[in-house]
XYZ file of C-alpha atoms in Angstrom:
648
model
C 0.000 0.000 0.000
C 1.290 3.475 -0.921
C 2.229 5.671 2.018
C 2.436 9.326 1.083
C 4.016 12.080 3.187
C 3.666 15.789 2.540
C 6.140 18.526 3.511
C 5.222 22.192 3.041
C 6.821 25.569 3.623
C 5.165 28.783 2.431
C 4.591 28.289 -1.306
C 6.717 25.109 -1.719
C 5.392 21.581 -1.370
C 7.123 18.192 -1.481
C 5.106 14.954 -1.671
C 7.020 11.722 -0.995
C 6.079 8.042 -1.339
C 7.947 6.129 1.381
C 6.521 2.671 0.705
C 8.695 1.487 -2.175
C 11.948 0.519 -0.488
C 13.585 3.871 -1.276
C 11.644 7.167 -1.063
C 10.277 8.576 -4.320
C 9.462 12.279 -4.672
C 6.073 12.452 -6.388
C 5.842 16.241 -6.419
C 8.326 19.046 -5.814
C 7.008 22.455 -6.665
C 4.134 24.799 -5.961
C 1.793 24.306 -3.019
C -1.084 21.906 -3.768
C -3.708 23.679 -1.726
C -6.621 21.509 -0.675
C -5.598 18.444 -2.704
C -5.160 15.577 -0.236
C -2.222 13.198 -0.554
C -4.340 10.100 -1.366
C -5.992 11.889 -4.276
C -2.637 13.148 -5.463
C -1.156 9.635 -5.282
C -4.016 8.277 -7.388
C -3.558 11.029 -9.969
C 0.160 10.321 -10.309
C -0.095 6.534 -10.832
C 1.513 5.738 -14.180
C -0.371 3.404 -16.530
C 1.294 0.366 -18.065
C 1.684 0.268 -21.840
C 2.263 -2.499 -24.351
C 5.772 -3.895 -23.979
C 6.358 -2.271 -20.579
C 6.841 -3.791 -17.142
C 3.729 -4.925 -15.287
C 4.521 -2.317 -12.621
C 6.218 0.905 -13.677
C 8.901 1.645 -11.049
C 8.784 5.006 -9.335
C 11.575 7.480 -9.910
C 13.253 7.136 -6.515
C 15.858 9.441 -4.981
C 18.331 6.532 -5.353
C 17.100 4.751 -8.534
C 17.351 0.937 -8.479
C 18.174 -1.036 -11.602
C 16.919 -4.204 -9.881
C 13.334 -2.834 -10.035
C 13.543 -2.069 -13.748
C 14.220 1.665 -13.507
C 15.761 3.073 -16.674
C 17.304 5.964 -14.734
C 21.002 5.780 -13.970
C 21.365 3.674 -10.803
C 21.944 5.812 -7.730
C 23.988 3.106 -5.997
C 26.739 1.414 -7.996
C 29.254 -1.071 -6.600
C 29.958 -4.744 -6.005
C 31.643 -7.280 -3.767
C 34.710 -9.308 -4.813
C 33.887 -11.482 -7.791
C 31.263 -8.997 -9.050
C 28.489 -10.093 -6.644
C 25.733 -7.833 -5.263
C 26.081 -5.326 -8.084
C 22.377 -4.412 -8.270
C 20.800 -4.394 -4.779
C 17.056 -4.142 -4.091
C 16.013 -2.394 -0.887
C 12.938 -2.908 1.296
C 11.769 -0.203 3.682
C 12.420 -1.032 7.324
C 11.391 2.218 8.980
C 10.361 5.788 8.251
C 10.437 8.633 10.752
C 8.422 11.685 9.728
C 8.343 15.181 11.241
C 6.723 18.376 10.011
C 9.829 19.228 7.984
C 11.775 15.992 7.369
C 11.568 12.313 6.413
C 14.217 9.814 7.520
C 14.050 6.272 6.144
C 16.096 3.127 6.643
C 16.031 0.320 4.058
C 17.826 -3.004 3.738
C 18.753 -5.564 1.146
C 19.054 -8.802 3.135
C 20.616 -10.600 0.163
C 23.342 -8.077 -0.581
C 23.692 -7.282 3.158
C 23.528 -3.525 2.563
C 21.596 -0.817 4.413
C 20.534 2.481 2.826
C 19.513 5.420 5.006
C 18.031 8.527 3.412
C 16.980 11.966 4.594
C 14.647 14.430 2.884
C 14.273 17.829 4.530
C 12.379 20.995 3.600
C 14.120 23.791 5.499
C 12.824 27.081 6.859
C 14.514 28.819 3.934
C 12.414 26.780 1.489
C 15.356 24.659 0.347
C 15.004 20.917 -0.235
C 17.925 18.904 1.196
C 18.348 15.239 0.214
C 21.126 12.805 1.124
C 21.839 9.081 1.464
C 24.156 6.799 3.453
C 25.088 3.247 2.481
C 26.407 0.787 5.107
C 28.077 -2.550 4.502
C 26.415 -5.094 6.819
C 28.066 -8.086 5.164
C 31.239 -9.957 6.038
C 33.253 -8.969 2.951
C 34.339 -5.674 1.440
C 31.954 -3.697 -0.761
C 33.666 -1.706 -3.521
C 31.619 1.471 -3.983
C 31.586 3.144 -7.384
C 28.881 5.783 -6.802
C 26.144 6.926 -4.457
C 24.179 9.772 -6.012
C 20.869 11.506 -5.311
C 18.136 12.114 -7.901
C 15.538 14.888 -7.821
C 12.599 14.571 -10.249
C 11.031 17.567 -11.980
C 7.676 17.808 -13.813
C 7.057 17.675 -17.548
C 6.881 21.467 -17.917
C 10.603 21.675 -17.048
C 11.611 21.602 -20.709
C 14.879 23.571 -20.527
C 18.154 22.888 -18.748
C 20.580 25.644 -17.649
C 24.183 24.606 -16.975
C 27.535 26.329 -16.438
C 31.096 25.976 -17.655
C 34.201 28.139 -17.717
C 37.877 28.613 -17.080
C 40.090 31.068 -15.224
C 38.778 34.651 -15.596
C 35.772 33.292 -17.497
C 33.800 31.580 -14.790
C 30.142 30.523 -14.860
C 29.475 30.776 -18.580
C 25.764 30.007 -18.914
C 24.329 27.464 -21.355
C 20.627 26.858 -21.908
C 19.515 23.639 -23.600
C 16.128 22.344 -24.693
C 15.838 18.818 -23.240
C 13.526 16.627 -25.309
C 15.099 13.193 -24.805
C 18.300 11.560 -23.629
C 20.835 12.765 -21.082
C 23.229 15.631 -20.440
C 26.134 14.871 -18.137
C 29.389 16.389 -16.969
C 32.195 15.250 -14.685
C 34.604 17.406 -12.726
C 37.981 15.761 -12.005
C 39.944 18.761 -10.689
C 39.596 17.930 -6.994
C 37.809 21.228 -6.303
C 34.532 22.879 -7.289
C 36.428 24.416 -10.211
C 35.958 27.138 -12.768
C 35.372 24.449 -15.370
C 32.198 22.728 -14.125
C 30.466 24.222 -11.059
C 28.299 21.665 -9.185
C 24.918 23.195 -10.028
C 22.206 23.225 -12.681
C 18.662 24.458 -13.283
C 15.592 22.853 -14.814
C 13.042 25.436 -15.980
C 10.079 26.083 -18.213
C 10.627 27.520 -21.682
C 9.218 30.858 -20.516
C 11.371 31.078 -17.370
C 13.505 34.171 -16.946
C 15.149 35.970 -14.021
C 11.824 37.159 -12.633
C 9.199 34.904 -14.175
C 8.444 31.240 -14.781
C 8.937 28.025 -12.827
C 12.492 26.900 -12.034
C 14.028 24.010 -10.112
C 17.643 24.494 -9.041
C 20.008 21.758 -7.854
C 23.346 22.228 -6.108
C 25.802 19.732 -4.613
C 27.274 20.524 -1.189
C 30.692 19.141 -2.015
C 33.989 20.741 -2.973
C 35.820 17.843 -4.605
C 35.243 15.771 -7.739
C 31.617 15.542 -8.779
C 29.292 14.214 -11.468
C 26.069 15.848 -12.696
C 23.359 14.280 -14.844
C 20.095 15.570 -16.279
C 17.967 13.082 -18.176
C 14.629 12.704 -19.921
C 13.534 9.056 -19.747
C 11.751 7.344 -22.660
C 8.396 7.785 -20.876
C 9.004 11.540 -20.517
C 9.931 11.684 -16.827
C 12.727 14.086 -16.011
C 15.247 14.261 -13.199
C 18.606 15.630 -12.088
C 21.208 13.410 -10.437
C 24.160 14.802 -8.476
C 26.921 13.208 -6.446
C 30.613 12.789 -5.799
C 32.667 11.403 -8.668
C 34.589 8.510 -7.123
C 37.827 7.459 -8.763
C 38.529 3.702 -9.153
C 38.973 2.050 -5.775
C 38.626 5.287 -3.784
C 35.919 3.985 -1.438
C 35.995 0.355 -0.306
C 33.586 -0.320 2.556
C 34.884 -2.797 5.091
C 32.252 -4.679 7.122
C 30.370 -2.240 9.355
C 31.594 0.921 7.624
C 29.526 3.539 5.765
C 29.741 6.159 3.033
C 27.588 9.311 3.112
C 26.716 11.073 -0.111
C 27.099 14.857 -0.276
C 23.837 16.706 0.341
C 21.924 17.781 -2.754
C 20.168 21.123 -2.255
C 17.100 21.968 -4.323
C 15.426 25.349 -4.761
C 12.023 25.896 -6.378
C 10.381 29.149 -7.417
C 7.372 30.001 -9.542
C 8.758 33.522 -10.056
C 12.019 32.926 -11.901
C 15.700 32.337 -11.333
C 16.353 35.247 -8.991
C 13.926 34.235 -6.195
C 15.154 30.640 -6.521
C 18.734 31.921 -6.171
C 17.707 33.650 -2.955
C 16.554 30.283 -1.610
C 20.061 28.956 -2.281
C 21.607 32.026 -0.646
C 19.538 31.621 2.506
C 20.342 27.916 2.639
C 24.086 28.640 2.409
C 23.931 31.396 5.012
C 22.168 29.097 7.450
C 25.436 27.132 7.785
C 27.537 30.121 8.860
C 27.436 31.826 12.223
C 28.816 35.032 10.676
C 26.574 35.112 7.585
C 23.712 37.171 9.104
C 26.166 39.973 9.854
C 27.024 42.599 7.206
C 30.110 41.616 5.250
C 33.068 43.892 5.900
C 34.585 45.977 3.125
C 37.962 44.453 2.382
C 41.264 45.562 0.889
C 43.614 42.840 -0.341
C 47.267 43.747 -0.798
C 48.122 41.461 -3.725
C 47.651 43.826 -6.675
C 49.269 46.659 -4.712
C 52.433 44.853 -3.561
C 52.714 41.366 -5.073
C 55.841 39.891 -3.359
C 57.398 43.280 -2.558
C 56.502 43.439 1.136
C 57.639 46.307 3.340
C 56.079 47.204 6.682
C 56.315 50.962 6.090
C 54.668 50.735 2.657
C 51.973 48.408 3.964
C 51.185 50.769 6.842
C 50.786 53.599 4.321
C 48.470 51.398 2.286
C 46.475 50.670 5.427
C 46.195 54.428 6.085
C 44.778 54.984 2.607
C 42.394 52.061 3.032
C 41.062 53.332 6.348
C 40.561 56.813 4.854
C 38.077 55.485 2.303
C 36.150 53.269 4.705
C 37.831 49.877 4.343
C 37.032 47.680 7.353
C 39.346 44.708 6.819
C 42.987 44.704 5.664
C 44.207 41.402 4.193
C 47.920 40.665 3.783
C 48.331 38.461 0.724
C 51.065 36.153 -0.576
C 54.718 36.888 0.284
C 54.743 37.203 4.090
C 56.234 33.759 4.891
C 59.393 31.695 4.459
C 61.481 32.314 1.343
C 58.458 33.484 -0.624
C 60.083 36.308 -2.600
C 58.675 34.905 -5.860
C 56.230 32.184 -6.903
C 58.829 29.397 -7.238
C 59.862 29.127 -3.580
C 58.607 29.100 -0.013
C 55.109 27.727 -0.461
C 54.443 25.280 2.363
C 56.574 27.036 5.014
C 53.917 28.909 6.996
C 56.286 30.844 9.257
C 56.619 34.647 9.176
C 59.706 35.650 7.198
C 62.305 37.256 9.457
C 63.990 38.691 6.365
C 60.914 40.714 5.358
C 59.426 41.237 8.820
C 62.354 41.379 11.272
C 60.003 42.525 14.045
C 57.323 40.045 13.014
C 53.805 40.913 11.885
C 52.839 42.645 15.126
C 53.839 46.205 14.074
C 51.644 45.950 10.976
C 48.795 44.242 12.830
C 48.923 46.894 15.587
C 48.852 49.680 13.010
C 45.863 48.138 11.233
C 44.049 47.665 14.546
C 44.726 51.264 15.560
C 42.972 52.360 12.365
C 39.879 50.394 13.387
C 40.258 47.606 10.824
C 40.388 43.834 11.110
C 43.566 42.086 9.989
C 43.406 39.143 7.596
C 46.028 36.899 6.022
C 46.501 34.721 2.921
C 47.388 31.020 2.999
C 47.387 28.067 0.606
C 47.981 25.175 3.016
C 47.554 22.233 0.654
C 50.256 23.470 -1.727
C 54.050 23.326 -1.702
C 56.964 24.487 -3.867
C 59.849 22.216 -4.775
C 62.088 24.940 -3.317
C 60.733 24.841 0.252
C 61.991 23.654 3.607
C 59.091 21.256 4.080
C 59.582 19.456 0.773
C 63.347 19.236 1.136
C 62.803 17.543 4.488
C 59.835 15.384 3.424
C 59.724 14.690 -0.338
C 57.370 11.780 0.360
C 54.609 14.152 1.503
C 53.578 15.017 -2.067
C 50.197 13.781 -3.318
C 51.249 11.946 -6.490
C 51.819 8.460 -7.889
C 55.244 7.354 -6.587
C 56.453 5.780 -9.824
C 55.548 8.743 -12.038
C 56.930 12.263 -12.401
C 54.562 14.689 -10.614
C 52.722 17.265 -12.718
C 53.512 20.870 -11.776
C 50.994 23.716 -11.914
C 51.974 27.301 -11.034
C 55.369 25.850 -10.007
C 53.729 23.967 -7.146
C 52.722 20.487 -6.009
C 50.036 19.287 -3.585
C 50.730 18.137 -0.029
C 49.143 14.814 0.856
C 46.822 15.673 3.756
C 45.903 11.992 4.036
C 49.453 11.473 5.327
C 49.186 11.868 9.105
C 52.596 13.521 9.464
C 51.960 16.018 6.658
C 48.529 16.816 8.092
C 49.983 17.391 11.582
C 52.650 19.693 10.111
C 50.106 21.895 8.326
C 47.741 21.948 11.310
C 50.561 22.848 13.694
C 51.895 25.739 11.603
C 48.452 27.233 10.919
C 47.349 26.824 14.523
C 50.482 28.628 15.738
C 49.944 31.415 13.197
C 46.338 31.999 14.294
C 47.053 31.663 18.026
C 50.049 33.994 18.061
C 48.560 36.816 15.978
C 45.330 38.822 16.034
C 43.987 37.441 12.762
C 40.248 37.846 12.174
C 40.079 36.575 8.606
C 41.808 33.929 6.500
C 41.881 33.969 2.715
C 42.458 30.296 1.904
C 43.491 29.777 -1.716
C 43.570 26.606 -3.799
C 45.230 27.659 -7.027
C 45.825 24.357 -8.799
C 43.885 21.164 -9.531
C 44.635 17.693 -8.191
C 46.311 15.649 -10.937
C 46.990 11.910 -10.544
C 46.153 12.348 -6.856
C 47.536 9.195 -5.254
C 47.948 8.573 -1.543
C 50.935 6.800 0.002
C 49.139 3.436 -0.194
C 48.942 3.759 -3.992
C 45.157 4.268 -4.106
C 43.362 7.275 -5.585
C 43.242 9.975 -2.932
C 40.987 12.829 -4.119
C 38.089 11.827 -1.825
C 40.291 11.433 1.254
C 42.130 14.697 0.448
C 38.818 16.587 0.414
C 37.713 15.010 3.673
C 41.081 15.874 5.228
C 40.615 19.508 4.213
C 37.210 19.591 5.949
C 38.765 18.062 9.042
C 41.586 20.620 8.975
C 39.184 23.559 8.850
C 37.029 22.068 11.620
C 40.032 21.603 13.912
C 41.329 25.124 13.289
C 37.917 26.633 13.961
C 37.618 24.644 17.170
C 41.041 25.736 18.460
C 40.923 29.373 17.288
C 37.245 30.261 16.792
C 37.647 34.027 16.273
C 38.618 33.976 12.600
C 36.409 33.679 9.516
C 37.250 31.871 6.290
C 37.188 32.859 2.642
C 37.882 29.701 0.655
C 38.787 30.331 -2.973
C 37.610 27.584 -5.392
C 36.007 25.489 -2.648
C 33.411 27.403 -0.676
C 31.642 30.698 -1.200
C 33.160 33.527 0.803
C 33.204 37.283 0.918
C 34.139 39.264 -2.153
C 35.102 42.929 -2.161
C 36.879 44.993 -4.772
C 38.643 48.340 -4.564
C 38.110 50.556 -7.600
C 39.409 53.888 -8.846
C 36.797 56.416 -9.944
C 36.504 60.176 -10.144
C 35.165 62.729 -7.708
C 31.720 63.819 -8.860
C 32.593 67.447 -8.121
C 36.217 68.077 -9.101
C 36.848 65.095 -11.358
C 40.025 64.049 -9.534
C 40.779 60.343 -9.285
C 39.578 58.863 -6.003
C 39.271 55.388 -4.567
C 35.999 53.766 -3.654
C 35.172 50.305 -2.477
C 32.432 47.870 -3.357
C 31.434 44.676 -1.599
C 29.373 42.215 -3.594
C 28.064 40.767 -0.355
C 26.895 43.811 1.565
C 25.516 46.639 -0.578
C 27.834 49.376 -1.783
C 30.337 51.412 0.145
C 32.205 54.481 -0.982
C 34.204 57.349 0.433
C 35.724 60.504 -0.938
C 39.491 60.982 -0.588
C 39.636 64.382 -2.294
C 39.006 67.726 -0.580
C 35.695 68.489 -2.233
C 32.485 68.836 -0.241
C 29.905 66.118 -0.653
C 26.826 67.175 -2.621
C 23.287 65.925 -2.871
C 23.030 63.461 -5.748
C 20.152 65.288 -7.461
C 19.980 68.930 -6.369
C 23.781 69.181 -5.874
C 23.378 71.242 -2.684
C 26.544 71.107 -0.551
C 26.127 68.795 2.419
C 27.365 69.864 5.830
C 29.808 67.889 7.951
C 31.581 65.969 5.198
C 33.660 63.058 6.453
C 35.493 60.328 4.537
C 32.771 57.916 5.621
C 29.834 60.201 4.890
C 28.840 58.690 1.609
C 29.468 55.176 2.830
C 27.019 55.750 5.678
C 24.362 56.755 3.192
C 24.993 53.891 0.797
C 24.659 51.433 3.642
C 20.969 52.319 3.482
C 20.885 50.124 0.369
C 20.090 47.279 2.759
C 16.592 48.757 3.093
C 14.184 48.696 0.132
C 14.882 52.168 -1.276
C 15.453 53.139 -4.865
C 18.006 55.741 -5.921
C 15.508 58.510 -5.294
C 14.977 57.374 -1.710
C 18.709 57.523 -1.039
C 18.775 61.133 -2.231
C 16.238 61.919 0.478
C 18.345 60.047 3.024
C 21.466 62.018 2.103
C 19.797 65.404 2.259
C 17.716 64.707 5.329
C 20.724 63.449 7.265
C 23.320 66.040 6.326
C 21.937 69.109 4.575
C 21.172 72.423 6.253
C 18.190 72.906 3.945
C 14.739 72.241 5.293
C 12.742 69.174 4.447
C 10.412 71.232 2.262
C 13.310 72.695 0.259
C 14.760 69.258 -0.298
C 11.386 67.738 -1.030
C 10.991 70.033 -3.991
C 14.262 68.797 -5.392
C 14.137 65.077 -4.707
C 12.573 62.195 -6.629
C 9.734 60.375 -4.919
C 10.823 57.024 -3.428
C 8.410 54.729 -5.218
C 10.137 51.372 -4.554
C 9.454 50.864 -8.261
C 12.652 51.196 -10.278
C 10.883 51.445 -13.627
C 8.825 54.422 -12.429
C 11.976 55.847 -10.905
C 13.559 55.728 -14.360
C 10.590 57.552 -15.854
C 10.975 60.256 -13.246
C 14.714 60.326 -13.870
C 13.973 60.933 -17.542
C 11.856 63.938 -16.612
C 14.498 65.150 -14.160
C 17.234 64.847 -16.773
C 15.470 67.478 -18.875
C 15.412 70.055 -16.066
C 17.869 72.937 -15.881
C 18.539 72.424 -12.165
C 20.591 69.265 -12.709
C 24.291 69.483 -13.435
C 25.579 67.883 -16.676
C 27.260 65.063 -14.720
C 24.064 64.050 -12.954
C 22.031 64.428 -16.112
C 24.435 61.805 -17.481
C 23.745 59.586 -14.457
C 19.998 59.747 -15.077
C 20.403 59.019 -18.774
C 22.655 56.033 -17.965
C 20.045 54.791 -15.539
C 17.445 55.095 -18.287
C 19.728 53.257 -20.731
C 20.198 50.423 -18.261
C 16.433 50.202 -17.839
C 15.891 49.773 -21.554
C 18.596 47.114 -21.767
C 16.944 44.976 -19.074
C 13.364 43.963 -19.977
C 11.857 43.729 -16.498
C 14.445 45.898 -14.713
C 14.395 43.849 -11.542
C 17.761 42.987 -10.125
C 19.140 39.737 -8.707
C 21.814 39.992 -6.036
C 24.695 39.467 -8.412
C 23.626 42.440 -10.557
C 22.861 44.898 -7.794
C 25.913 47.143 -7.927
C 26.611 49.448 -10.841
C 29.394 52.031 -11.126
C 28.013 55.279 -12.539
C 29.762 58.671 -12.716
C 32.185 57.956 -9.925
C 29.779 56.415 -7.409
C 28.085 53.069 -7.013
C 24.343 52.844 -7.447
C 23.061 49.721 -5.704
C 19.497 49.046 -6.806
C 17.245 47.015 -4.516
C 13.911 46.219 -6.153
C 11.565 45.330 -3.336
C 11.158 44.633 0.336
C 11.331 40.913 -0.383
C 15.004 41.134 -1.331
C 17.065 39.244 1.265
C-alpha cells in the first residue's frame, strides 16, 4: 500500500512516497492547496503500456536497476567477484516530522543498508542525502552513491555552467527533449570548469518569471552531474561525488555518506530561486547574518614586494576610504620572494618582517580595521623547507613524475605527518597573531592524486581539508574563512573612480556581499546626488554611511532623500521640492529620472547619471535585479538598486 508524506513551507510543497523501499518524490514544486495526498497519489499513478513492465517503477531518490528503472542507478558497486552489483532495498522504517523524512532500508541478500533523509528547510530549500552501510562480512567496492531529484514535464529547458580562469560561470541553456546531459569534474575542487549546479526550468522562465528548479551539490571535490529525460518523458537531475577507481571500499560495518543535494524551487524565476540557495548557504555560517566587511587585499598593490612601512601607508589609505578589513596576501612567509619558492613554510619571514607581523597588525588595529592573512595550506613548492625535508609528503603516484601547476605540487593531507605539520603551523599562526580573517586559496587542480598506499586519494584529500578547517575553527574560533575555489566567501573589490565634483581620481570600495560602500578621498564637499546642494559635515565615511541604506528597500531617489535629510542644512520642504519620490518601483523611478534629466537644475554630470540609468532600464526587460547584478558604477559612485522589500 502506498504511504504518502507531505512537507510544506510557504509556497513550496514536497510529496514523498515512502513505501517502495527507497523514497520517491512524487511532487516538488508549488503548493497543492486543498488536494489531499491520497488523491494526489491516485492522480500520479503511471499506466502500463504495451511492452512495458507490469509495474512501472517510481523514480526514486536513489534509482534501483533491480526494479527495472531506466534511470542511472543511484547506488553502484559490487563485492569481490562482481556479486551484489544491483541491490534491491525494502523499507524497514520511516520517521516523519513536520519538515523531514528519515528512512532506513535493507537488502538482506546483498547485506547492505541504505539510510536517506529528505528535509524541507525554513529557507524553502530541499535537502536530500543518502548513506550506504556494509552489513556483510566482505568488502563492498563502492563506485557511486548519487541523489536524484525529479522535476515535472513542464521543465523543458536545462541551464548549466562551464568556464575557465577569468571566465567563470558561462551560462548554457539547452532544450531537453530526450536523452541525457552529463558532466564530470575531475579537478579535486569545485572548479571554474564545471560548477556543481544546474537548473531545470520552463521555456518561458527568466530571471523574474516562470517556474524553475535548481540543484546544487554541497561538495567541494570531484563531482558528477546528470540531467535526463527518460523514454516515458519523466525528467530528473542526479548529483553526487565522482569517485575514482577504488577510492571507497567499505569494510564490514563501515559507511559512506553522499554529499547533500540542495534543491530550490520558485514560480517567479531564477532570482527568487537563487535567494533560496543564498539563505540555505547562510544558514550554515554563524557570521553570515552579519554585514560583510569591506575588504582591501594587498596582492595587486604589492605582489611579493613586502615592506612594513609601505603596507602601513596602504592601510592608512584604506582606512581613509572606509575599508574595514585589511588582508595581507602572498609573500609574508618563508622564502616566498617569488612564486617558485617558499610555499608550504607557513612561518613569518624574518627577512621581510624582522620585528614580526605585530607592528603591521597593531597599526591596522589602531585604524579600526580587522587584519586578515593569505594562505594556501595544501600546496608546496619544490624549493621549500618542508619538501626538502619530506619529499614523500607530495600527493602523487610514486612511480611517475609529478605534474607541476603554477610551479607547485600538492601536499598529501591523508598522510598523518603532513597533516599534523600543516595543522601545527596554521594553529600557531592563528594563536600567536590577532587574525580575524583567513583567505584560503587553492590555485591548482589535483592531478593523478595518489595517496601513500597507492590508491586514488581525491576523496580522502577533500575530507582531510574539511577536518583541517574544523580543527582550526575549534582551536581558534575568532577567525572567519574565505575559501577560494572550494566554498563561497566574501568578495570585495577596490576601484578607482573620479570625484563627482572636481573630477580628480579617487578610490571607492564595493562589496558584492553587503551593498555598496564608498568614500571621498579628495578635498571636495559632498553634494546631494540630485539637487547638488553642498552637504554639511563631510567626512570620509559620509557617503558610505548613506549607501549602507541600500540594505533597506529604497530606490536611488529614496537615497537622495536620506542624504539630504541626514546632512543638509536645507529644510525638508526645500529638499522635497528637489528630490525624486521614493516609489520602490525602479521602472517608475527611471521615468521620473527621464523627466528630471530634462530640467535645468541638474548638473551635466548628474544628467548623465539619469540618462545612464534610463539606458540600463531599456537594456533589461523587467528591470528587476538579482543579487549578483545589484551594484553598478556610474559617474564615480556606485548605485546599488534594490527592487523590493522581499530582497534578502
